[in-house]
XYZ file of C-alpha atoms in Angstrom:
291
model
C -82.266 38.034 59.891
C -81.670 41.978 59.687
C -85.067 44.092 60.987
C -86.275 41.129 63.467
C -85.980 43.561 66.365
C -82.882 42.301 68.213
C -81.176 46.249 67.935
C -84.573 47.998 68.972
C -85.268 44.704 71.610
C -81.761 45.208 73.446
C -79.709 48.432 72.609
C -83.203 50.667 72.770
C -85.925 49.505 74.799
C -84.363 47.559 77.331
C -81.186 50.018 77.711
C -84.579 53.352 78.325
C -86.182 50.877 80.624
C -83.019 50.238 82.076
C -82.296 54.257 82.615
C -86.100 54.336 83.887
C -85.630 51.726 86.442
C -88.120 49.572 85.087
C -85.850 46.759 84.666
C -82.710 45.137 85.502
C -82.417 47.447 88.962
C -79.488 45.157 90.094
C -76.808 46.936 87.934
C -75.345 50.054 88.838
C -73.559 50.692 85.059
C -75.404 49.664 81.583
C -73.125 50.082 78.571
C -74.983 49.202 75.086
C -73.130 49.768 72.144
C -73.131 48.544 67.944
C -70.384 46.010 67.317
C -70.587 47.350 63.695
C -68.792 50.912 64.500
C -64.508 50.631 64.239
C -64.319 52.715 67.433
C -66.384 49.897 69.727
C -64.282 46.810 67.978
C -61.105 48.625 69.365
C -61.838 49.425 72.229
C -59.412 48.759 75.172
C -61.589 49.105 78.158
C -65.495 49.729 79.551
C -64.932 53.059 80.374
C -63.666 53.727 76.770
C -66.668 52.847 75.699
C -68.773 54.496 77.977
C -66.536 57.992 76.603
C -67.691 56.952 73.502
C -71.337 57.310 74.241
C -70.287 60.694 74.587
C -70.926 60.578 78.493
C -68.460 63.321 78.748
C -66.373 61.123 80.776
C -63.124 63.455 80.515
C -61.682 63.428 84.258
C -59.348 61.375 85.229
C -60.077 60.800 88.835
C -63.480 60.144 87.593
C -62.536 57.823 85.312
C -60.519 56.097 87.538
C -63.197 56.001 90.236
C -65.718 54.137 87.819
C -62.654 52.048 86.887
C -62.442 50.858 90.147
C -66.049 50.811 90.743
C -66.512 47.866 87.570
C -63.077 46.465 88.828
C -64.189 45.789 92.535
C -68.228 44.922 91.527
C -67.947 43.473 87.523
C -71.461 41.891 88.714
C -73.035 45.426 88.659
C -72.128 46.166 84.355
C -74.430 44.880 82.071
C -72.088 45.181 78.783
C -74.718 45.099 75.751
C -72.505 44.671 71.999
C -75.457 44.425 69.622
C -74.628 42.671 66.083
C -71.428 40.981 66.567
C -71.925 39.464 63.288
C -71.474 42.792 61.873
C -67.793 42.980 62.982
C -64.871 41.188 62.269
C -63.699 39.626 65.470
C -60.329 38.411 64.671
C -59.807 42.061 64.016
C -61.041 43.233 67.221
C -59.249 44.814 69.853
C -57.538 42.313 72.688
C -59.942 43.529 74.992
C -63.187 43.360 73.072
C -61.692 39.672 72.339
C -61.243 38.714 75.952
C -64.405 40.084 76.801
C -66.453 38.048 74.303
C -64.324 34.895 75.127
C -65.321 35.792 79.121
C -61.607 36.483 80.347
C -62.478 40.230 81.407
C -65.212 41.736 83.266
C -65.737 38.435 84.675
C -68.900 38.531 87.083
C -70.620 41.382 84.599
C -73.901 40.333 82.804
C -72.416 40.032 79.311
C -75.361 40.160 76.364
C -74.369 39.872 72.600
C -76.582 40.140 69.580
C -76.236 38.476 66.457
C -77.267 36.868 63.501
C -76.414 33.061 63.268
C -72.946 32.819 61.476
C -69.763 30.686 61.569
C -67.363 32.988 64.086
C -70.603 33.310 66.453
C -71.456 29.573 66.351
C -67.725 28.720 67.278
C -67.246 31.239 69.890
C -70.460 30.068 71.655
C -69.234 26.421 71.301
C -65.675 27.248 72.921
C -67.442 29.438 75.373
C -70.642 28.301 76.326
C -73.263 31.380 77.072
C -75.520 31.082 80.191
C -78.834 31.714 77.892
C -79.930 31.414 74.383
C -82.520 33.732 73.331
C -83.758 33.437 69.466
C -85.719 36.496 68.239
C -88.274 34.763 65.978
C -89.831 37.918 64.744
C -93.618 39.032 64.239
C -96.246 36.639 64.990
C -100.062 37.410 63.607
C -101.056 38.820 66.558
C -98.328 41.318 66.559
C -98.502 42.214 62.836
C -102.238 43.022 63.630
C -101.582 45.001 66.826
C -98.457 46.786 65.244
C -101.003 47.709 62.103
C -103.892 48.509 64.347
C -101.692 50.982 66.497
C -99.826 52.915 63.238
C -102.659 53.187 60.515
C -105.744 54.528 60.364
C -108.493 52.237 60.597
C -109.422 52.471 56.892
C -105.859 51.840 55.984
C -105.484 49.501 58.817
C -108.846 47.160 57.272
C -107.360 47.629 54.138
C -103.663 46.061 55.062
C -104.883 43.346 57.299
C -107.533 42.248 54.807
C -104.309 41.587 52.137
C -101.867 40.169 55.134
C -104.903 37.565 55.057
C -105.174 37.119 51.345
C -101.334 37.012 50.349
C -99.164 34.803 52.055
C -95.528 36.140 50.616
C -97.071 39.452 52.061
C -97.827 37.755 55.568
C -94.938 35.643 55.566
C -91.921 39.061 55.076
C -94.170 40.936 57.531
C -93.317 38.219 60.289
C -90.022 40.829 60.457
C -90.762 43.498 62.337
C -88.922 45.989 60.086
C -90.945 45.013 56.740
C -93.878 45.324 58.983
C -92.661 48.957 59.506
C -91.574 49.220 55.899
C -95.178 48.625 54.760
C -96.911 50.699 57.068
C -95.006 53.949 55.722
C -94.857 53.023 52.645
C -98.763 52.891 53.171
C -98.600 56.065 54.467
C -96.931 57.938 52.145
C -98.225 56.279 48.917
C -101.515 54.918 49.986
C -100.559 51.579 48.404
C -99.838 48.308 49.743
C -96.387 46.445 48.577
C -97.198 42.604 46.804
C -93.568 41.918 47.288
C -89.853 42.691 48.608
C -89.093 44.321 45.649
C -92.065 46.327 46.407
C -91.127 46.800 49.544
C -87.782 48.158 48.957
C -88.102 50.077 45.642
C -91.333 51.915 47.699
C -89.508 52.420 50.369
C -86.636 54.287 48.920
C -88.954 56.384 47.861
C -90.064 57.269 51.037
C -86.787 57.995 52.273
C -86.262 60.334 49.267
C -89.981 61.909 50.067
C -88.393 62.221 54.035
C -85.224 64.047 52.914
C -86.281 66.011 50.009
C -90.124 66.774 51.487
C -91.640 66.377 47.895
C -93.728 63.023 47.275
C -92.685 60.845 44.084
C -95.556 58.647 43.126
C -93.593 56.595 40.881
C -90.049 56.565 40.091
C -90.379 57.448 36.277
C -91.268 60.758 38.810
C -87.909 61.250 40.905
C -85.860 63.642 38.955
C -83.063 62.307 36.743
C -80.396 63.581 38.895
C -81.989 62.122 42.121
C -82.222 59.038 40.504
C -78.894 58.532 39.384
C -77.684 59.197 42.633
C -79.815 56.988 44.315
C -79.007 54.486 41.565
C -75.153 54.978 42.333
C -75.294 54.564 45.728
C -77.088 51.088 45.307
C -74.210 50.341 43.481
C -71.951 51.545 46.524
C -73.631 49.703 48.998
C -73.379 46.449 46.319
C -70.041 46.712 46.512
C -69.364 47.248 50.311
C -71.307 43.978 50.713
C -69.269 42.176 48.528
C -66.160 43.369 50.314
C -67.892 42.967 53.799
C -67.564 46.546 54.339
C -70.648 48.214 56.857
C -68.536 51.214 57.338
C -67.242 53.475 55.069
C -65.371 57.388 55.214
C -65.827 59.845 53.066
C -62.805 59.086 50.836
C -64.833 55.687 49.885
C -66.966 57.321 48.136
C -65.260 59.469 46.246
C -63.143 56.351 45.320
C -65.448 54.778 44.193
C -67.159 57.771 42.110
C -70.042 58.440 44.697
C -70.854 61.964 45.049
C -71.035 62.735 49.235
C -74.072 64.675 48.052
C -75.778 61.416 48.305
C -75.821 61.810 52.123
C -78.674 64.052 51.555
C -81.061 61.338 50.444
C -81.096 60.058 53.470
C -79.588 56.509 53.268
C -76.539 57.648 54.841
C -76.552 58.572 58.403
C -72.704 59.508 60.163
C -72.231 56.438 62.400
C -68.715 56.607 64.380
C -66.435 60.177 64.733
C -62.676 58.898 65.604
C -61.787 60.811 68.870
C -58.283 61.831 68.010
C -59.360 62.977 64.299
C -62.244 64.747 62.680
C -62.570 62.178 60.262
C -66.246 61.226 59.855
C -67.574 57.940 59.143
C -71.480 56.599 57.327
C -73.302 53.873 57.367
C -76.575 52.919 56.455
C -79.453 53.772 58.802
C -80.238 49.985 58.790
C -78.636 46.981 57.277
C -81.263 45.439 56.186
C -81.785 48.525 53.738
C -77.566 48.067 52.626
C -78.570 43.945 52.135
């Protein structure tokens, strides 16, 4: 599910401990990248998508020499797409396609995140993977280290004593991102969610508190105009799930009678910038916030 650490497992830590050379020393080139932005699904080749890291990439004899270099020695690029069930394959680019079928960059060390769903199942039947890893999520031990390390200890006593007393409450914090949720929403109200709906109603607003620096302690609180516009953009992101939309431009929005102003709250973070235009594209900062 969305917030059980596969993004923050692969695209984050292991790409720094990569860069560190704590890990993974036998590749020369690691490329990690969101399947959910339009620019990586249409790709055409590695070193595009190393450019659009914004490596500053620009020359060509360079790019031709790392060309080359991932031609001659594939077995030296670890590729990383993270959430391919956040894209539409059939509407990827040829190359993405042929890399995710194995065709291309044959020899590299090709990982791919994702939740379970139908186009991932069948491309893993037709084209077998080498290893299965399932991210189960948070077990106790980790909730109570994660808690132990964020919170005070009076807060800390306090949240561990109700993970033990309410099982809904222990069960959603076996997802590392509620467990995160809860902590800062602990932090910034000094109350502990019973529920998702807790959870998420809390935790917007903490966002808002984030953006705006000015605590609400309930949401009869949040100013009427801040409201509605937090209010209309749940009603955005409602629709962009319905339509299997993650990304969205500017001229969404106002389509769809959002005022851009609602960037400023904080639940919209610009995702993707299209290299030949200065069209700018949002997303949500995490999907399981849009779900």
């Amino acid at each position: 599910s969305a917030g059980t650490g596969k993004t923050l497992t692969f695209l984050q830590i292991a790409a720094m401990n990569w860069a560190r050379g704590d890990m993974w020393s036998e590749f020369a080139i690691l490329v990690a990248w969101p399947m959910r932005l339009p620019s990586v699904q249409q790709a055409n080749d590695a070193v595009e998508l190393m450019q659009l890291r914004q490596l500053g990439i620009t020359d060509p004899d360079e790019q031709k020499v790392i060309s080359t270099f991932i031609r001659k020695q594939p077995h030296k690029l670890c590729l990383i797409l993270d959430g391919a069930d956040e894209a539409n394959l059939d509407q990827c680019s040829d190359f993405v396609q042929r890399v995710l079928r194995g065709e291309l960059l044959k020899g590299c060390c090709l990982i791919v995140t994702s939740r379970h769903s139908n186009e991932i199942l069948d491309l893993s039947a037709s084209h077998p993977f080498d290893k299965h890893v399932e991210v189960l999520g948070f077990t106790r031990e980790n909730i109570v280290e994660y808690v132990s390390n964020v919170l005070p200890q009076t807060d800390r006593q306090t949240v561990l004593q109700e993970v033990e007393r309410n099982l809904p409450l222990a069960t959603l914090m076996r997802t590392p991102f509620f467990t995160s949720a809860v902590c800062d929403i602990v932090r910034c109200h000094g109350i502990i969610p019973q529920t998702m709906v807790d959870i998420f109603y809390m935790l917007l607003l903490f966002v808002v508190r984030q953006n705006k620096q000015q605590l609400y302690p309930a949401w009869s609180a949040v100013p009427p105009i801040l409201r509605e516009e937090i209010l209309e953009l749940g009603r955005f992101l409602f629709l962009m799930l319905v339509e299997n939309k993650i990304v969205f431009s500017e001229d969404d929005m106002y389509s769809h009678g959002l005022s851009v102003g609602a960037r400023s709250t904080g639940f919209l973070v610009p995702c993707d910038r299209v290299m030949s235009s200065s069209i700018c594209q949002w997303q949500v900062s995490h999907l399981a916030i849009q779900e």
